[in-house]
Every structure is written in structure tokens, then in C-alpha cells.
Amino acid sequence: MVYGGGLIGGAAARALSEAGQSVTVITRAPSLQSLPFIDWRFGDLSSERPDEIMAGCQAVIYAAGSLSPASLAPSIAQLLASQVIPVVELAEQVARLQIPNFVFISSGGTVYGQTDVVPTHEDVQTAPINAYGMIKVQTEQALMEVSRRSGMRVIILRVSNPYGPGQQGTRRLGFIAAAVEAAARGEPLTIWGDGLSTRDFIYLADVANAVRLAASYQGRSDIFNIGGGSETSLLQICDLVSRIGGVPIEVRHQEARSVDVRRSVLDVRKAASLLDWHPRISLEDGIRATIGRA
């Protein structure tokens, strides 16, 4: 079962379906895709979750969320109540049903904050500098406690900066999608800061493959970085999109935001070793595919 039919949840459902798995997706925005083995249902964590829907599942994947790193928190208490508690309650229900695996999609791009350890491995202390990262860390810690108490296997995937066909650049996340859309429309692209901040971009199909492997993982509860493993600046992305798409991008700079980390690239060797997962799509090939389906 997949909670969240957005960018990652929808791609994960497709990957599981293509591997021959039957998948139920709970989403507030049902996909228009008709894929075999996928049962699309409208709902979210506030909807009733009858046990019979999850009974017999081998894994529950939580890939939903409405926040971004730039989101302004109304209050920390409200965030914890709306973003953390429902996920933990879901995990406890999953544990009571004795479903083996609970997979949580976290954020490798925000939970570590402004670290000097680059590439960043999973043992680096988390120190988020925005509410989005804080919520991810709090959820991770609570889920690991559920695992310790129940024995249910919790697999946390700290995904870096996913991109690919279907991502909307009009939201406050998804820099590659924003650059592709700006080029296609002939509109300027806003960059907060000097554009030299770096990110670790990971193609959507590679993320989906990591989720598929995590859903059947047989090891102990654990945390895995999922990223492309290379460091690329925002200005370099603009150059790549312009070169591959053949359209120049006008960049407009605004003052840097306090919620954005300066450098971000993940060490993914642990996922390679224990999940047998490797990013397979190069940045250039991924951008080319994204432009081709924009």
C-alpha cells in the first residue's frame, strides 16, 4: 500500500506494479494513469483506514506530504499535530496488523542542515534549518520508536532532490522542473542567492526503484540515503537545461533564504551495500527525458 500518489508515490506504485506486485494507492489526487495491479483510492490520513484494506499487505509506504523546505509554519505545535502524529498513528496500526515493512520517505536534502561532512552519510547528526526538515526528523525518530516497541521493520529513505517527468516547477520545490518550465515558456527563473548552492539531484525512476527494494527489504530497521551521489550547483543546472533544450534561460537573483542549505550531496554507499540499489540515470539523461516529456 502506498500513501500519497504524488511524484514519488505515483512512481513507486508504477515500479511495484511493473514488478508484478498488486498495489493500493491512497491519494488526494488520483492518477489519470491506468496501470495493471494498481487500485487508486481517494483519501488521506484523515480518512477512515479500515484494517481490511491493509490486511495482507507486505509493506506500507508513506510518500505523502504538503510541506516544502520554504513552507512557513503557522506554529510548531500545529505542524507536529498535523504532520507527525497521523503518520505515527498509521505506523502503529500497521504494526498491529503485523505487516512486515513500513517505508517512510524522508528528506536527505534537509535533515542534515549545514553540515561540513560532504558527501553526507547517514551517521552524520541531523540538524535541520527549516520546519520541513524538522518534521522529517521528528517523524523518523518516532517511527524508529514504533519499530523498537513492536518489532515492525521501519525503512527510512532520505531522498535528496528528486526530479523527472510529471514534476511541477510552479511549486516551491523542484528546481530542475522550474528551470525546464522557465525555458519552455521563455520566462525568467528566480534563484535565491548567487546560484552556487549545490544539490544532489536524483531521477524519479531511480527513487522509485529504491522504494521498491525497501518494500521487500529483510534486514533490520534502518535509514538509507537515496541520491544521485554528485554535487551540482543551481547555475550548472541552468546551463545544462539550456544546452540540452537549446533555449537560453534568463536568471534573476533574489536574496538568499535562511531555510536553504549551502551544500548538499549524499553518500549512498550504504544503500548500495544493503539494498543493492544504485542510481542508474545520469543527470544529463534525466534532464533530457524531463525536457522531452515537459
Coordinates of C-alpha atoms in Angstrom, one line a residue:
M1 CA 0.0 0.0 0.0
V2 CA 1.2 3.5 -0.9
Y3 CA 0.0 6.6 0.9
G4 CA 0.5 9.5 -1.5
G5 CA 0.0 9.4 -5.2
G6 CA 2.2 12.4 -6.0
L7 CA 5.6 12.5 -7.6
I8 CA 7.4 9.8 -5.6
G9 CA 4.3 7.8 -4.5
G10 CA 3.0 7.5 -8.0
A11 CA 6.4 6.5 -9.4
A12 CA 6.8 3.9 -6.6
A13 CA 3.4 2.5 -7.4
R14 CA 4.3 2.1 -11.0
A15 CA 7.7 0.4 -10.2
L16 CA 5.9 -2.0 -7.9
S17 CA 3.2 -2.7 -10.5
E18 CA 5.8 -3.3 -13.2
A19 CA 7.5 -5.8 -10.9
G20 CA 4.2 -7.7 -10.7
Q21 CA 3.0 -6.5 -7.3
S22 CA -0.6 -5.6 -6.5
V23 CA -0.6 -2.0 -5.2
T24 CA -3.3 0.1 -3.5
V25 CA -2.6 3.9 -3.6
I26 CA -4.4 6.2 -1.2
T27 CA -4.2 9.7 -2.6
R28 CA -6.0 13.1 -2.6
A29 CA -5.2 13.4 -6.3
P30 CA -6.0 10.1 -8.1
S31 CA -3.8 9.3 -11.0
L32 CA -5.2 9.5 -14.5
Q33 CA -2.9 6.6 -15.4
S34 CA -4.5 3.2 -15.8
L35 CA -1.9 0.7 -14.7
P36 CA -2.3 -3.0 -14.0
F37 CA -2.3 -4.2 -10.4
I38 CA -2.9 -0.7 -9.0
D39 CA -6.1 0.2 -7.1
W40 CA -6.4 4.0 -6.8
R41 CA -8.4 5.2 -3.9
F42 CA -9.2 8.8 -2.9
G43 CA -8.3 9.7 0.7
D44 CA -5.5 10.7 3.1
L45 CA -4.5 10.1 6.7
S46 CA -7.7 11.8 7.9
S47 CA -9.8 9.2 6.1
E48 CA -11.0 6.1 7.7
R49 CA -8.4 3.3 7.5
P50 CA -10.2 0.0 7.8
D51 CA -8.0 -2.8 8.7
E52 CA -9.3 -4.9 5.8
I53 CA -7.7 -2.5 3.3
M54 CA -4.2 -3.1 4.7
A55 CA -4.7 -6.7 5.8
G56 CA -2.4 -9.0 3.8
C57 CA -0.1 -6.2 2.7
Q58 CA 3.6 -6.9 2.8
A59 CA 4.6 -3.2 3.1
V60 CA 3.0 0.2 3.6
I61 CA 4.9 3.1 2.0
Y62 CA 4.3 6.7 3.2
A63 CA 5.1 9.1 0.5
A64 CA 2.6 11.9 1.1
G65 CA 3.2 15.4 2.4
S66 CA 2.2 19.0 1.8
L67 CA 5.2 20.9 3.1
S68 CA 8.3 22.2 1.3
P69 CA 11.6 23.5 2.7
A70 CA 10.3 27.1 2.2
S71 CA 7.0 26.5 3.9
L72 CA 6.1 28.9 6.7
A73 CA 5.0 27.1 9.8
P74 CA 1.8 28.5 11.5
S75 CA 3.1 27.0 14.8
I76 CA 5.3 24.1 15.7
A77 CA 2.5 22.5 17.7
Q78 CA 0.2 22.6 14.7
L79 CA 2.9 21.1 12.5
L80 CA 3.6 18.2 14.9
A81 CA -0.2 17.5 15.2
S82 CA -0.9 17.6 11.5
Q83 CA 2.3 16.2 10.0
V84 CA 3.9 13.8 12.6
I85 CA 1.1 12.3 14.8
P86 CA -1.0 11.0 11.9
V87 CA 2.0 9.2 10.4
V88 CA 2.9 7.6 13.7
E89 CA -0.7 6.5 14.3
L90 CA -0.7 4.9 10.8
A91 CA 2.6 3.1 11.6
E92 CA 1.2 1.8 14.9
Q93 CA -1.9 0.5 13.1
V94 CA 0.4 -1.2 10.5
A95 CA 2.4 -2.8 13.4
R96 CA -0.8 -4.1 15.0
L97 CA -1.7 -5.8 11.7
Q98 CA 1.8 -7.4 11.7
I99 CA 2.7 -6.0 8.3
P100 CA 6.4 -6.6 7.9
N101 CA 7.7 -3.3 6.4
F102 CA 6.9 0.4 6.8
V103 CA 8.7 2.6 4.4
F104 CA 8.9 6.4 5.1
I105 CA 10.1 8.9 2.5
S106 CA 12.2 11.4 4.3
S107 CA 14.4 14.3 3.0
G108 CA 18.1 13.8 2.5
G109 CA 18.3 17.4 1.3
T110 CA 17.1 19.0 4.5
V111 CA 17.6 16.8 7.6
Y112 CA 21.4 17.2 7.8
G113 CA 21.3 21.1 7.6
Q114 CA 24.5 23.0 7.1
T115 CA 27.0 20.1 7.6
D116 CA 30.7 20.1 6.8
V117 CA 30.6 16.4 6.0
V118 CA 30.1 16.3 2.3
P119 CA 29.2 13.8 0.8
T120 CA 27.0 13.3 3.9
H121 CA 26.5 9.8 5.3
E122 CA 23.6 8.5 7.4
D123 CA 25.6 8.7 10.7
V124 CA 26.0 12.5 10.5
Q125 CA 23.9 14.1 13.2
T126 CA 20.7 15.7 11.8
A127 CA 20.5 19.5 12.3
P128 CA 17.7 20.8 10.0
I129 CA 17.4 24.6 9.5
N130 CA 13.8 24.7 8.4
A131 CA 10.4 23.3 9.6
Y132 CA 10.2 20.8 6.7
G133 CA 13.5 19.1 7.8
M134 CA 12.5 19.3 11.5
I135 CA 9.2 17.5 10.7
K136 CA 11.0 14.8 8.8
V137 CA 13.5 14.2 11.7
Q138 CA 10.8 14.1 14.3
T139 CA 8.8 11.6 12.2
E140 CA 11.9 9.4 11.7
Q141 CA 12.6 9.3 15.4
A142 CA 9.0 8.4 16.3
L143 CA 8.8 5.7 13.7
M144 CA 12.0 4.1 15.0
E145 CA 10.5 4.0 18.5
V146 CA 7.4 2.3 17.0
S147 CA 9.8 -0.2 15.5
R148 CA 11.6 -0.8 18.7
R149 CA 8.3 -1.4 20.6
S150 CA 6.6 -3.5 18.0
G151 CA 9.3 -5.3 16.0
M152 CA 7.9 -3.9 12.8
R153 CA 10.7 -3.2 10.3
V154 CA 10.9 0.6 9.5
I155 CA 12.9 1.6 6.5
I156 CA 13.6 5.4 6.1
L157 CA 14.7 6.7 2.7
R158 CA 16.3 10.1 2.9
V159 CA 15.8 11.2 -0.7
S160 CA 17.9 14.1 -1.9
N161 CA 16.3 16.2 -4.7
P162 CA 14.1 14.2 -7.0
Y163 CA 13.2 15.3 -10.4
G164 CA 11.6 13.9 -13.6
P165 CA 8.6 13.9 -15.9
G166 CA 5.4 15.0 -14.1
Q167 CA 7.0 17.3 -11.5
Q168 CA 5.5 20.8 -11.4
G169 CA 8.0 23.6 -11.3
T170 CA 5.4 26.1 -10.1
R171 CA 5.6 24.7 -6.6
R172 CA 8.2 25.7 -4.1
L173 CA 10.4 22.7 -4.7
G174 CA 11.7 21.1 -7.9
F175 CA 14.4 23.3 -9.3
I176 CA 15.0 21.3 -12.4
A177 CA 11.3 21.3 -13.2
A178 CA 11.2 25.1 -12.6
A179 CA 14.2 25.5 -15.0
V180 CA 12.6 23.4 -17.7
E181 CA 9.3 25.3 -17.5
A182 CA 11.1 28.6 -17.5
A183 CA 13.0 27.7 -20.6
A184 CA 9.8 26.3 -22.4
R185 CA 7.8 29.5 -21.6
G186 CA 10.6 31.9 -22.2
E187 CA 10.2 33.3 -18.7
P188 CA 12.9 34.3 -16.2
L189 CA 13.9 31.9 -13.5
T190 CA 14.3 33.1 -9.9
I191 CA 17.3 31.9 -7.9
W192 CA 17.6 32.8 -4.2
G193 CA 21.2 33.7 -3.7
D194 CA 24.2 33.6 -6.0
G195 CA 23.2 30.2 -7.7
L196 CA 26.4 28.5 -6.4
S197 CA 24.5 26.5 -3.8
T198 CA 24.7 22.8 -4.6
R199 CA 22.2 20.0 -4.6
D200 CA 22.2 16.2 -5.2
F201 CA 19.6 15.6 -8.0
I202 CA 18.2 12.1 -8.3
Y203 CA 16.0 10.9 -11.2
L204 CA 12.5 9.8 -10.3
A205 CA 12.8 6.3 -11.7
D206 CA 15.9 5.7 -9.5
V207 CA 13.9 6.8 -6.4
A208 CA 11.1 4.5 -7.3
N209 CA 13.5 1.6 -7.6
A210 CA 14.8 2.4 -4.2
V211 CA 11.3 2.3 -2.7
R212 CA 10.6 -1.0 -4.5
L213 CA 13.7 -2.5 -2.9
A214 CA 12.9 -1.1 0.5
A215 CA 9.4 -2.5 0.4
S216 CA 10.8 -6.1 0.4
Y217 CA 13.9 -5.4 2.5
Q218 CA 14.6 -8.2 5.0
G219 CA 17.2 -6.5 7.2
R220 CA 16.8 -4.6 10.4
S221 CA 15.1 -1.2 10.7
D222 CA 17.4 1.3 9.1
I223 CA 18.0 4.6 7.4
F224 CA 19.3 4.9 3.8
N225 CA 20.4 7.9 1.8
I226 CA 19.0 7.9 -1.7
G227 CA 20.7 10.4 -4.1
G228 CA 22.5 10.8 -7.3
G229 CA 25.8 11.0 -5.5
S230 CA 27.1 14.1 -7.3
E231 CA 27.1 17.7 -6.4
T232 CA 25.7 20.2 -8.9
S233 CA 25.1 24.0 -8.5
L234 CA 21.9 25.7 -9.4
L235 CA 23.7 27.7 -12.1
Q236 CA 25.1 24.4 -13.6
I237 CA 21.6 23.1 -13.8
C238 CA 20.5 26.2 -15.7
D239 CA 23.4 25.7 -18.1
L240 CA 22.5 22.0 -18.6
V241 CA 18.8 22.7 -19.3
S242 CA 19.8 25.5 -21.7
R243 CA 22.3 23.3 -23.6
I244 CA 20.1 20.2 -23.8
G245 CA 16.9 22.1 -24.6
G246 CA 18.6 24.6 -26.9
V247 CA 16.8 27.5 -25.2
P248 CA 18.6 30.1 -23.0
I249 CA 17.4 30.8 -19.5
E250 CA 17.3 34.3 -18.0
V251 CA 18.2 34.0 -14.4
R252 CA 17.1 36.6 -11.8
H253 CA 18.7 36.6 -8.4
Q254 CA 17.0 37.4 -5.1
E255 CA 18.4 37.5 -1.6
A256 CA 19.4 34.1 -0.3
R257 CA 16.9 32.4 2.1
S258 CA 17.7 31.3 5.6
V259 CA 15.9 28.0 5.0
D260 CA 18.2 26.8 2.2
V261 CA 21.4 24.8 2.9
R262 CA 24.5 25.9 1.0
R263 CA 25.8 22.4 0.0
S264 CA 24.0 19.1 -0.3
V265 CA 25.2 15.8 -1.6
L266 CA 24.6 12.4 -0.2
D267 CA 26.8 9.4 0.4
V268 CA 24.8 6.5 -1.0
R269 CA 27.2 3.6 -0.3
K270 CA 25.0 2.1 2.4
A271 CA 22.0 1.8 0.1
A272 CA 24.3 0.2 -2.5
S273 CA 25.6 -2.3 0.0
L274 CA 22.4 -3.3 1.9
L275 CA 19.7 -2.6 -0.6
D276 CA 21.7 -3.4 -3.7
W277 CA 20.5 -0.1 -5.1
H278 CA 22.4 2.2 -7.4
P279 CA 21.4 5.4 -9.2
R280 CA 21.4 4.5 -12.9
I281 CA 20.2 7.6 -14.8
S282 CA 22.8 10.3 -15.3
L283 CA 21.9 13.9 -14.7
E284 CA 22.1 14.8 -18.4
D285 CA 20.0 11.8 -19.5
G286 CA 17.5 12.6 -16.8
I287 CA 17.2 16.2 -17.8
R288 CA 16.9 15.2 -21.4
A289 CA 14.0 12.8 -20.5
T290 CA 12.3 15.5 -18.4
I291 CA 12.5 18.1 -21.2
G292 CA 11.2 15.5 -23.7
R293 CA 8.1 15.0 -21.6
A294 CA 7.5 18.5 -20.4

